[in-house]
């Protein structure tokens, strides 16, 4: 039965590769047949429109007043002007059909290539259920998911000790977790945001006991990368009775643990503004011109391995590198146990470099690398940072490190799983797959 399933998968993969090649070839042929030599001009006009839009967005973010308005207008008009040019040449339908075929070829081709990628994730270890689990729950997190899914009642029915945070004043979750361990807790868990999870995860790692994630936050990035159900956080409680243990890495910024990432530069400065929570868009538009042009904020310097990034506007240091299967490359992490930090640095000084960012991770203004240690320095004694969504101010230099497999995470044995990694497009590999007998 397994052999038949494998043969069927290979057959589907082979025909998917053939469909992708046919669609990609048809996209080129339809341009050549119906546009002829004009196809080169069409392609050039499209690329020029994208470049103008990218440059205009840079001007829009670095200018104010009438200059910003004109830049936003140009960013919107440029692609419309390209479409109008196609329509004037009576070739708009040719371009649209060609683009649709090309998109089909890329989508089907990446799906075919992705079938060769084994599901990511650290090895699972069957361990005995905890005897005295201690769970911290934030009733306000995720818009009230703790109450909506009756997490406290369901956890207590499974003999867990549950502490509901008092939302009227700030509580020290690290002290609460330490006290629970001193009282005999053999598992720590959190139903809340990634910032709270990171603090308690640090305590669990320090004491060498398992940690449990309950996906009751707003974004649940760590839960996503652990393969947990983010739609129904109550399913995470299954780990208490029918769970497995994963060993994952834990990032540290100084002595503080982080499970996702730490950001520095423009984004970290914006989110620390008191006005950000009440009016995000206005605050961003007011602050970015000075931040992006270095008229405000510290000038950063990043040192990792043998690479130095001088003067980046934004830096992201992540607990394991993010995947490259989406536009920003920040969808999810393919693994959580590589033993390396991911580093992304953005350094854009003018509109031309902003337009080049359309090339993705290959853009000159974007640095992507991995390292075991990253040092962020600045020309000021303190810098702002966003650590798993929490706004902090830290003395420079800031040292980020990773502790390989330091965190024992207990998860349900049956869970949705980590999203499948999407393979990069490779037409040569597709051709080899298509020709396989």
CSV table of C-alpha atoms in Angstrom, one decimal, residues 19 178 181 372:
chain,number,residue,atom,x,y,z
A,19,UNK,CA,2.1,21.2,-16.6
A,178,UNK,CA,10.0,30.6,39.6
A,181,UNK,CA,8.8,25.6,40.3
A,372,UNK,CA,25.6,31.9,16.7
